[in-house]
């Protein structure tokens, strides 16, 4: 077994976005592409020329195409770097929240997660790599930016020439001086869940005939949901559908929203619909919750969990605070105000919640993009959200719809929608945002599309714990009554630019709570067009996806 120093040259564009480096599989398949990024990462984390002596690394991914190849590459490089121990999920599998749990429970110094999350997979799909730090959460921007800088100057990487580690059987293997442990990908995660929820109450709920349909979208959530929901909680076999993780997600787009999970929505709208529907994404950190003929918006889901948290064992002591990403609706803010706990507004991306969670300032966090989580790990967590809902349904005896309407009746309803314009040529996307930004000084006080603009800004965030500043996190146009339109470009796509337009309007009047969100938000859509001239910049008349 020899240590090899391999000469290489920098690749363009190895800059992590909202959540890691995501590129087409074919990009990752280029010789040295993954190795360059991993070397840059290890150089930043340990210092150039420094070994990872005594440290533990966690490695796993969502099982998409190229996962196994990438895992072997990383194991060899980790061994060459001198890690004492590498924990890898059996089959190279770890959901994102499970990886976070493993890092935390085993005192690892970090972990490498292989996933492009909600992006499609397969040989023509996307692949991704992300580094999580010792708290189990995504590396902060100062690390990801340093890694990017290092990828631009890299001249060699270090690896071992060895045969592959057998990933399909649990056990301990030696790779150079490094001990590689192939672990059960579910155990640690399941143990965390058992400590948070009233499994007895959920078991009784299922025993009483309650019906759930959990669509794992042929992604990594399947085995976890099966083990816990069908295995431990006694839901009938077949409760979890699309439960086998496939390398191409069966050709589905593993993004749990009403558009991509249309089969689940059809089941939930049928006459014999189950009591609750749920779905999770490629790496199982996102969740969608659906009631019988009632789709729950992610922002409302966060508000419901916050409102009822003390009914669940893990949160009995109450919430230190809540946090949401800026474009997420203000529904949770209203709950927090009622509970008398602070509410933090962060930029998009889970990495911004890490410091608040570590400092004990926030307990629950969420994003409008079907992400919800808490201080139990440092990632959003799809199955956790489903278990939280099940626990609430079990102890309140209410339906999904009743729980949401209960919050609306107390705090009003935040009508909410996100309109995505995908596949815009990058220059057009940049030109649109530059145009919107250039109008910022003039917008306040202006009436456009019949609506009076009170404020407009480009969201900047100063982390309350470490003082780090993140600029240009999305343009907000706010009306007198707090209604708002937010514009930002996606940081997870791999083709051109995706414009996200977020629309929110608060409605206190309960007699209007059953209106269609798109109808209520139509005037804000017109305002968005007036401000951003989306048609002019992109030639697109309608969004690609509305959620
Ligand atoms: C999107 C979502 C964001 C989420 C991110 C990663 O980012 O908007 O809320 O944190 O995906 O989620 P963007 O930059 O494309 O808007 V996942 O489940 O894809 O890791
Ligand atoms: Co995800």
Coordinates of C-alpha atoms and ligand atoms in Angstrom, one line a residue:
X1 CA 0.0 0.0 0.0
X2 CA 1.7 3.2 -1.2
X3 CA 0.9 6.8 -0.7
X4 CA 0.6 8.5 -4.1
X5 CA 1.1 12.2 -4.7
X6 CA -0.8 12.8 -8.0
X7 CA -0.1 16.0 -10.0
X8 CA -3.3 17.8 -11.0
X9 CA -4.6 21.1 -12.3
X10 CA -7.4 23.4 -11.0
X11 CA -10.9 23.0 -12.4
X12 CA -13.1 26.1 -12.9
X13 CA -16.1 26.7 -10.8
X14 CA -15.6 24.4 -7.8
X15 CA -17.4 26.8 -5.6
X16 CA -20.0 25.4 -3.1
X17 CA -23.4 27.0 -3.3
X18 CA -26.3 27.0 -0.9
X19 CA -25.5 23.5 0.1
X20 CA -22.3 22.0 -1.2
X21 CA -20.8 21.7 -4.6
X22 CA -23.4 20.4 -7.1
X23 CA -22.6 19.5 -10.7
X24 CA -23.7 17.1 -13.4
X25 CA -22.5 13.6 -12.8
X26 CA -20.5 13.8 -16.0
X27 CA -18.6 16.8 -14.5
X28 CA -17.8 14.7 -11.4
X29 CA -16.7 11.8 -13.6
X30 CA -13.8 13.8 -15.0
X31 CA -10.5 12.4 -13.8
X32 CA -9.2 14.3 -10.7
X33 CA -12.4 16.4 -10.4
X34 CA -13.6 14.9 -7.1
X35 CA -10.1 14.4 -5.9
X36 CA -9.2 18.1 -6.4
X37 CA -12.2 19.2 -4.3
X38 CA -11.5 16.7 -1.5
X39 CA -7.9 17.7 -1.4
X40 CA -8.8 21.4 -1.2
X41 CA -11.3 20.6 1.5
X42 CA -8.8 18.6 3.6
X43 CA -6.1 21.3 3.1
X44 CA -8.5 23.9 4.5
X45 CA -9.8 21.8 7.3
X46 CA -6.4 20.5 8.5
X47 CA -3.9 23.0 7.0
X48 CA -1.8 22.3 4.0
X49 CA 0.7 19.5 4.6
X50 CA -1.0 18.7 8.0
X51 CA -2.3 15.2 8.8
X52 CA -5.7 14.4 10.4
X53 CA -4.0 12.5 13.2
X54 CA -6.4 11.1 15.8
X55 CA -9.5 12.4 14.1
X56 CA -12.7 10.7 12.9
X57 CA -14.4 11.4 9.6
X58 CA -17.9 10.3 8.6
X59 CA -18.7 9.5 5.0
X60 CA -22.0 8.6 3.3
X61 CA -24.4 9.7 0.7
X62 CA -27.9 9.4 -0.6
X63 CA -27.1 6.4 -2.9
X64 CA -27.5 8.2 -6.1
X65 CA -25.5 7.2 -9.2
X66 CA -21.7 7.7 -8.6
X67 CA -22.1 7.5 -4.8
X68 CA -20.1 4.2 -4.5
X69 CA -17.3 5.4 -6.7
X70 CA -17.0 8.6 -4.8
X71 CA -17.1 6.9 -1.4
X72 CA -14.1 4.7 -2.3
X73 CA -12.1 7.7 -3.6
X74 CA -12.8 9.6 -0.4
X75 CA -11.9 6.6 1.8
X76 CA -8.5 6.3 0.1
X77 CA -7.8 10.1 0.4
X78 CA -8.9 10.1 4.1
X79 CA -6.5 7.2 4.8
X80 CA -3.7 9.0 3.0
X81 CA -4.5 12.1 5.2
X82 CA -4.0 10.0 8.3
X83 CA -7.5 9.9 9.8
X84 CA -7.6 7.5 12.8
X85 CA -11.0 6.4 11.9
X86 CA -13.6 6.7 9.1
X87 CA -17.2 5.8 9.7
X88 CA -19.1 5.0 6.5
X89 CA -22.7 3.9 6.2
X90 CA -23.3 0.4 4.9
X91 CA -23.6 0.5 1.1
X92 CA -22.1 4.0 1.2
X93 CA -25.5 5.2 2.5
X94 CA -26.3 7.9 5.0
X95 CA -29.2 10.3 4.8
X96 CA -28.1 13.9 5.5
X97 CA -29.8 14.1 8.9
X98 CA -28.4 10.6 9.8
X99 CA -24.8 11.8 8.8
X100 CA -25.3 14.7 11.2
X101 CA -26.4 12.4 14.0
X102 CA -23.4 10.1 13.4
X103 CA -20.9 13.0 13.5
X104 CA -22.4 14.2 16.8
X105 CA -22.7 10.9 18.5
X106 CA -19.3 9.6 17.6
X107 CA -17.3 12.8 18.2
X108 CA -16.2 13.0 14.6
X109 CA -14.3 16.1 13.5
X110 CA -16.4 16.3 10.4
X111 CA -18.2 14.4 7.7
X112 CA -18.4 14.3 3.9
X113 CA -22.0 13.9 2.5
X114 CA -22.4 12.9 -1.1
X115 CA -25.7 14.2 -2.4
X116 CA -27.3 16.7 -4.7
X117 CA -30.3 16.5 -2.5
X118 CA -33.5 17.4 -4.3
X119 CA -31.8 17.5 -7.7
X120 CA -32.5 14.6 -10.1
X121 CA -29.9 11.7 -10.2
X122 CA -28.7 9.1 -12.6
X123 CA -25.9 9.1 -15.2
X124 CA -27.3 12.3 -16.7
X125 CA -28.4 13.8 -13.4
X126 CA -26.7 15.7 -10.7
X127 CA -24.1 14.8 -8.1
X128 CA -22.9 16.7 -5.1
X129 CA -20.5 16.9 -2.2
X130 CA -20.8 18.7 1.1
X131 CA -18.6 19.0 4.2
X132 CA -20.1 19.1 7.7
X133 CA -18.2 20.3 10.7
X134 CA -17.9 18.8 14.2
X135 CA -21.3 20.1 15.4
X136 CA -22.8 17.9 12.6
X137 CA -23.9 20.9 10.5
X138 CA -22.9 22.3 7.1
X139 CA -19.6 24.1 7.0
X140 CA -20.0 27.8 7.3
X141 CA -19.2 30.2 4.4
X142 CA -15.8 31.0 5.7
X143 CA -14.8 27.4 5.2
X144 CA -16.6 26.8 1.9
X145 CA -15.1 30.0 0.4
X146 CA -11.6 29.0 1.6
X147 CA -12.1 25.6 -0.1
X148 CA -13.1 27.3 -3.3
X149 CA -10.0 29.5 -3.1
X150 CA -7.8 26.4 -2.6
X151 CA -9.3 24.6 -5.6
X152 CA -8.0 27.4 -7.7
X153 CA -4.3 26.9 -6.8
X154 CA -4.2 23.2 -6.3
X155 CA -1.3 21.3 -7.9
X156 CA -1.5 17.8 -6.5
X157 CA -3.5 15.5 -4.3
X158 CA -2.6 12.6 -2.0
X159 CA -4.2 9.2 -2.1
X160 CA -3.4 5.5 -1.4
X161 CA -3.2 2.8 -4.0
X162 CA -5.4 0.1 -2.5
X163 CA -8.3 -2.1 -3.5
X164 CA -11.8 -1.1 -2.6
X165 CA -13.3 -1.5 0.9
X166 CA -16.3 -3.9 0.9
X167 CA -19.1 -1.5 1.7
X168 CA -22.0 -4.0 1.8
X169 CA -21.1 -5.8 5.0
X170 CA -20.8 -4.1 8.4
X171 CA -17.3 -4.5 9.9
X172 CA -14.0 -2.9 10.5
X173 CA -11.3 -2.8 7.8
X174 CA -7.8 -1.4 7.8
X175 CA -6.9 1.1 5.1
X176 CA -3.2 2.0 5.7
X177 CA -3.1 3.0 9.3
X178 CA -6.8 4.1 9.2
X179 CA -9.6 2.1 10.6
X180 CA -12.6 2.1 8.3
X181 CA -15.8 1.1 10.1
X182 CA -18.8 0.2 7.9
X183 CA -21.7 1.0 10.2
X184 CA -25.5 0.6 10.2
X185 CA -26.8 3.8 8.6
X186 CA -30.0 3.8 10.7
X187 CA -29.0 2.9 14.3
X188 CA -27.7 6.3 15.5
X189 CA -30.5 8.2 13.9
X190 CA -33.2 5.9 15.2
X191 CA -31.8 6.3 18.7
X192 CA -32.0 10.1 18.4
X193 CA -35.7 9.8 17.3
X194 CA -36.5 7.5 20.2
X195 CA -35.3 10.1 22.6
X196 CA -37.5 12.9 21.1
X197 CA -40.9 11.4 20.4
X198 CA -43.6 9.5 22.2
X199 CA -43.3 6.2 20.3
X200 CA -46.0 4.6 22.5
X201 CA -48.6 7.2 21.6
X202 CA -47.7 6.9 17.8
X203 CA -47.9 3.2 18.0
X204 CA -51.4 3.5 19.5
X205 CA -52.4 5.9 16.8
X206 CA -51.5 3.3 14.1
X207 CA -53.1 0.5 16.1
X208 CA -56.3 2.5 16.1
X209 CA -56.4 2.3 12.3
X210 CA -54.8 5.7 11.5
X211 CA -53.5 5.6 7.9
X212 CA -50.3 7.3 6.6
X213 CA -48.8 7.3 3.1
X214 CA -45.1 8.1 3.2
X215 CA -43.6 8.6 -0.3
X216 CA -39.9 8.2 -0.1
X217 CA -39.5 9.1 -3.7
X218 CA -37.2 6.1 -4.4
X219 CA -34.6 8.0 -2.4
X220 CA -32.6 7.4 0.8
X221 CA -35.5 8.2 3.2
X222 CA -37.1 4.8 2.4
X223 CA -35.0 2.5 4.6
X224 CA -35.2 5.0 7.5
X225 CA -39.0 5.5 7.2
X226 CA -39.6 1.7 6.9
X227 CA -37.4 0.8 9.9
X228 CA -39.1 3.4 12.2
X229 CA -42.6 3.8 10.9
X230 CA -43.4 0.3 9.7
X231 CA -40.9 -1.5 11.9
X232 CA -41.0 0.2 15.3
X233 CA -44.2 2.1 15.2
X234 CA -46.3 -0.7 13.8
X235 CA -47.7 1.0 10.7
X236 CA -48.9 -1.6 8.2
X237 CA -46.5 -2.8 5.5
X238 CA -46.9 -0.7 2.4
X239 CA -47.3 2.6 4.5
X240 CA -43.9 3.7 3.0
X241 CA -44.1 3.6 -0.7
X242 CA -41.2 4.1 -3.2
X243 CA -39.1 2.9 -0.3
X244 CA -36.2 1.3 -2.3
X245 CA -33.5 3.8 -2.9
X246 CA -32.6 3.8 -6.6
X247 CA -29.5 5.3 -8.2
X248 CA -31.7 7.4 -10.5
X249 CA -34.7 7.8 -8.1
X250 CA -36.7 5.8 -10.6
X251 CA -36.5 8.8 -13.0
X252 CA -38.5 10.9 -10.5
X253 CA -37.5 14.3 -9.3
X254 CA -36.9 13.7 -5.6
X255 CA -38.2 17.1 -4.5
X256 CA -41.1 16.7 -2.2
X257 CA -43.6 19.4 -3.3
X258 CA -47.1 19.1 -4.8
X259 CA -45.7 19.3 -8.3
X260 CA -43.1 16.5 -8.1
X261 CA -45.0 14.3 -5.6
X262 CA -48.1 14.4 -7.7
X263 CA -48.9 10.7 -7.1
X264 CA -49.0 11.4 -3.3
X265 CA -51.2 14.4 -3.8
X266 CA -53.6 12.3 -6.0
X267 CA -53.9 9.8 -3.2
X268 CA -54.5 12.5 -0.6
X269 CA -57.2 14.1 -2.7
X270 CA -59.1 10.8 -3.3
X271 CA -62.3 9.8 -1.6
X272 CA -60.5 7.1 0.4
X273 CA -57.5 9.3 1.2
X274 CA -55.3 8.2 4.2
X275 CA -55.3 10.5 7.3
X276 CA -51.9 11.9 6.5
X277 CA -49.4 12.0 3.6
X278 CA -45.7 12.7 3.7
X279 CA -42.8 12.7 1.4
X280 CA -39.0 13.3 1.7
X281 CA -36.3 14.2 -0.8
X282 CA -33.2 12.7 -2.3
X283 CA -31.2 12.9 0.9
X284 CA -34.2 12.8 3.3
X285 CA -33.7 16.2 4.8
X286 CA -36.8 17.8 3.3
X287 CA -40.4 16.9 4.1
X288 CA -43.8 17.6 2.7
X289 CA -46.9 17.1 5.0
X290 CA -50.3 16.6 3.5
X291 CA -53.6 16.2 5.2
X292 CA -56.7 14.6 3.7
X293 CA -57.5 17.0 0.8
X294 CA -55.3 19.6 2.5
X295 CA -51.7 20.5 1.5
X296 CA -49.7 22.0 4.3
X297 CA -47.3 24.8 3.3
X298 CA -43.8 24.3 4.8
X299 CA -44.0 27.7 6.5
X300 CA -47.3 26.7 8.2
X301 CA -45.8 23.3 9.1
X302 CA -43.0 25.1 11.0
X303 CA -45.6 27.3 12.8
X304 CA -47.7 24.3 13.8
X305 CA -44.6 22.5 15.2
X306 CA -43.6 25.6 17.1
X307 CA -47.1 26.2 18.5
X308 CA -47.5 22.7 19.9
X309 CA -43.8 21.8 20.6
X310 CA -44.3 21.3 24.3
X311 CA -46.7 18.4 23.7
X312 CA -43.8 16.3 22.4
X313 CA -41.4 14.8 24.9
X314 CA -38.2 16.2 23.3
X315 CA -39.5 19.8 23.5
X316 CA -41.4 19.6 26.8
X317 CA -39.2 22.2 28.4
X318 CA -40.2 24.8 25.7
X319 CA -38.4 26.5 22.9
X320 CA -35.4 28.7 23.4
X321 CA -36.3 30.4 20.2
X322 CA -37.2 29.7 16.6
X323 CA -35.4 30.6 13.3
X324 CA -36.5 30.7 9.7
X325 CA -34.8 31.7 6.5
X326 CA -35.7 35.1 5.2
X327 CA -38.0 34.1 2.3
X328 CA -40.0 31.7 4.7
X329 CA -43.3 33.1 5.7
X330 CA -43.8 35.0 8.9
X331 CA -46.3 32.5 10.3
X332 CA -43.7 31.2 12.8
X333 CA -42.8 34.8 13.9
X334 CA -46.4 35.2 15.0
X335 CA -46.3 32.0 17.0
X336 CA -43.0 33.0 18.6
X337 CA -44.4 36.3 19.6
X338 CA -47.4 34.6 21.2
X339 CA -45.1 32.2 23.0
X340 CA -42.7 35.0 24.0
X341 CA -39.6 33.5 22.4
X342 CA -37.2 35.1 20.0
X343 CA -37.5 34.5 16.3
X344 CA -34.4 34.8 14.0
X345 CA -34.4 35.5 10.3
X346 CA -31.4 34.1 8.5
X347 CA -30.3 33.8 4.8
X348 CA -31.4 30.8 2.8
X349 CA -29.5 27.6 3.5
X350 CA -29.3 25.4 6.7
X351 CA -25.7 26.4 7.4
X352 CA -26.9 29.7 8.8
X353 CA -28.9 28.0 11.6
X354 CA -25.8 26.2 13.0
X355 CA -24.5 29.0 15.3
X356 CA -28.0 29.7 16.7
X357 CA -28.5 26.1 17.5
X358 CA -25.0 25.6 19.0
X359 CA -25.5 28.7 21.2
X360 CA -28.9 27.5 22.4
X361 CA -30.6 30.5 21.0
X362 CA -33.0 28.6 18.7
X363 CA -34.6 25.2 19.1
X364 CA -36.7 24.8 15.9
X365 CA -35.7 26.0 12.5
X366 CA -37.3 26.0 9.1
X367 CA -37.3 27.0 5.5
X368 CA -40.0 27.5 2.9
X369 CA -38.4 24.9 0.7
X370 CA -39.8 22.0 2.7
X371 CA -37.1 22.0 5.3
X372 CA -37.8 21.7 9.0
X373 CA -35.5 20.7 11.8
X374 CA -34.3 21.3 15.4
X375 CA -31.4 21.2 17.8
X376 CA -31.4 17.4 17.8
X377 CA -29.0 17.5 14.8
X378 CA -27.6 20.3 12.7
X379 CA -29.4 19.5 9.4
X380 CA -33.0 19.7 8.4
X381 CA -34.7 16.4 8.9
X382 CA -37.5 15.0 6.9
X383 CA -38.5 11.9 8.9
X384 CA -38.2 13.9 12.1
X385 CA -40.8 16.3 10.9
X386 CA -43.1 13.4 10.0
X387 CA -42.7 11.8 13.4
X388 CA -43.3 15.2 15.1
X389 CA -46.6 15.5 13.2
X390 CA -47.6 12.0 14.0
X391 CA -46.8 12.6 17.7
X392 CA -49.0 15.8 17.6
X393 CA -51.8 14.0 15.8
X394 CA -51.6 11.2 18.4
X395 CA -51.7 13.4 21.5
X396 CA -54.2 16.1 20.3
X397 CA -56.6 13.8 18.5
X398 CA -56.9 16.5 15.8
X399 CA -56.4 16.1 12.0
X400 CA -53.6 17.7 10.0
X401 CA -56.1 20.3 8.7
X402 CA -57.4 21.1 12.1
X403 CA -54.0 21.7 13.5
X404 CA -53.1 24.1 10.7
X405 CA -56.5 25.9 10.9
X406 CA -56.0 26.2 14.6
X407 CA -52.9 28.3 14.1
X408 CA -54.5 30.3 11.4
X409 CA -57.4 31.2 13.6
X410 CA -55.1 32.4 16.3
X411 CA -52.5 34.2 14.2
X412 CA -54.1 34.7 10.8
X413 CA -53.1 32.9 7.7
X414 CA -49.9 33.8 5.8
X415 CA -50.9 33.1 2.2
X416 CA -47.7 31.9 0.6
X417 CA -46.2 30.7 -2.7
X418 CA -42.9 30.4 -4.5
X419 CA -42.7 30.8 -8.2
X420 CA -39.5 29.3 -9.8
X421 CA -38.3 30.2 -13.3
X422 CA -35.8 27.5 -14.2
X423 CA -33.2 27.2 -16.9
X424 CA -32.7 30.9 -17.5
X425 CA -29.4 31.7 -19.2
X426 CA -27.0 32.8 -16.5
X427 CA -26.4 36.3 -18.0
X428 CA -30.2 36.9 -18.1
X429 CA -30.6 35.9 -14.5
X430 CA -27.8 38.1 -13.4
X431 CA -29.1 41.0 -15.5
X432 CA -32.6 40.7 -14.0
X433 CA -31.2 40.7 -10.4
X434 CA -28.9 43.7 -11.3
X435 CA -31.9 45.5 -12.7
X436 CA -34.0 44.9 -9.5
X437 CA -31.1 45.9 -7.3
X438 CA -30.5 49.1 -9.2
X439 CA -34.1 50.1 -8.5
X440 CA -33.8 49.7 -4.7
X441 CA -33.3 53.4 -3.8
X442 CA -36.4 54.4 -5.8
X443 CA -38.8 51.7 -4.8
X444 CA -39.9 52.8 -1.3
X445 CA -42.9 55.1 -1.6
X446 CA -43.6 54.1 -5.2
X447 CA -47.0 52.6 -6.3
X448 CA -46.5 49.8 -8.8
X449 CA -49.3 47.5 -10.2
X450 CA -51.6 49.3 -7.9
X451 CA -49.7 48.4 -4.7
X452 CA -47.9 50.9 -2.5
X453 CA -44.3 49.9 -1.6
X454 CA -43.2 50.7 1.9
X455 CA -39.7 49.3 2.0
X456 CA -37.2 47.6 -0.3
X457 CA -33.8 46.2 0.5
X458 CA -31.2 43.5 -0.3
X459 CA -31.2 41.2 2.7
X460 CA -27.9 41.2 4.7
X461 CA -27.3 39.1 7.7
X462 CA -25.0 39.6 10.7
X463 CA -24.7 36.3 12.6
X464 CA -25.6 37.2 16.2
X465 CA -23.2 34.6 17.5
X466 CA -19.9 35.1 15.6
X467 CA -20.7 38.5 13.9
X468 CA -20.0 37.2 10.4
X469 CA -21.8 39.1 7.7
X470 CA -23.5 37.7 4.6
X471 CA -24.6 40.3 2.0
X472 CA -26.9 40.2 -1.0
X473 CA -29.1 37.4 0.2
X474 CA -32.2 38.3 -1.7
X475 CA -34.2 41.5 -2.6
X476 CA -37.3 42.2 -0.5
X477 CA -40.1 44.4 -1.6
X478 CA -42.5 45.1 1.3
X479 CA -45.9 46.7 1.2
X480 CA -47.5 48.8 4.0
X481 CA -49.3 45.8 5.4
X482 CA -46.2 43.6 5.5
X483 CA -47.0 41.7 2.3
X484 CA -43.9 41.0 0.4
X485 CA -42.2 39.8 -2.7
X486 CA -38.7 38.4 -2.5
X487 CA -36.3 37.8 -5.4
X488 CA -33.2 35.6 -5.4
X489 CA -31.3 33.3 -7.6
X490 CA -31.0 29.6 -6.6
X491 CA -27.6 28.4 -5.4
X492 CA -28.2 24.7 -5.9
X493 CA -29.0 24.4 -9.6
X494 CA -26.6 23.0 -12.2
X495 CA -28.0 24.4 -15.4
X496 CA -28.1 28.1 -16.0
X497 CA -29.9 30.2 -13.4
X498 CA -33.2 29.7 -11.5
X499 CA -35.0 32.7 -10.4
X500 CA -37.1 32.3 -7.2
X501 CA -39.9 34.7 -6.5
X502 CA -41.4 34.3 -3.1
X503 CA -44.8 35.8 -2.4
X504 CA -46.5 36.3 1.0
X505 CA -49.6 38.1 2.3
X506 CA -50.9 37.9 5.8
X507 CA -54.7 37.6 6.2
X508 CA -56.2 38.1 9.7
X509 CA -59.8 37.7 8.5
X510 CA -60.8 34.1 9.1
X511 CA -63.7 34.3 6.6
X512 CA -61.0 34.5 3.9
X513 CA -58.7 31.7 5.1
X514 CA -60.1 29.1 2.6
X515 CA -59.3 31.1 -0.5
X516 CA -56.9 29.7 -3.0
X517 CA -53.4 31.0 -2.4
X518 CA -52.7 31.8 -6.0
X519 CA -55.9 33.9 -6.2
X520 CA -55.0 35.9 -3.1
X521 CA -51.4 36.4 -4.3
X522 CA -52.2 37.4 -7.9
X523 CA -51.8 41.1 -7.2
X524 CA -48.3 40.4 -5.7
X525 CA -47.5 38.4 -8.8
X526 CA -48.3 41.5 -10.9
X527 CA -46.1 43.6 -8.6
X528 CA -43.2 41.1 -9.1
X529 CA -43.5 41.4 -12.8
X530 CA -43.7 45.2 -12.6
X531 CA -40.5 45.3 -10.5
X532 CA -38.4 42.6 -12.1
X533 CA -39.7 42.6 -15.7
X534 CA -39.4 38.8 -15.8
X535 CA -40.9 38.5 -19.2
X536 CA -38.5 41.2 -20.6
X537 CA -35.4 39.6 -19.1
X538 CA -36.2 35.9 -19.6
X539 CA -38.8 35.7 -22.3
X540 CA -40.8 33.5 -19.9
X541 CA -44.5 34.2 -19.4
X542 CA -45.1 31.9 -16.6
X543 CA -43.1 30.2 -13.9
X544 CA -41.8 26.6 -14.4
X545 CA -42.9 25.5 -11.0
X546 CA -45.2 27.0 -8.5
X547 CA -45.2 25.6 -4.9
Ligands
LIG1 C1 -32.6 25.5 -2.0 C2 -33.6 26.0 -1.1 C3 -33.0 26.2 0.3 C4 -32.3 24.9 0.8 C5 -31.4 24.4 -0.3 C6 -30.8 23.1 0.1 O1 -31.6 26.4 -2.2 O2 -34.2 27.2 -1.5 O3 -34.0 26.7 1.2 O4 -31.6 25.1 2.0 O5 -32.0 24.3 -1.5 O6 -31.8 22.1 0.2 P1 -31.5 27.4 -3.5 O7 -30.3 28.2 -3.3 O8 -31.6 26.6 -4.7 O9 -32.8 28.3 -3.4 V1 -31.4 20.5 -0.2 O10 -32.6 19.5 0.5 O11 -31.4 20.6 -1.8 O12 -29.9 20.3 0.5
LIG2 CO1 -32.2 17.6 0.6

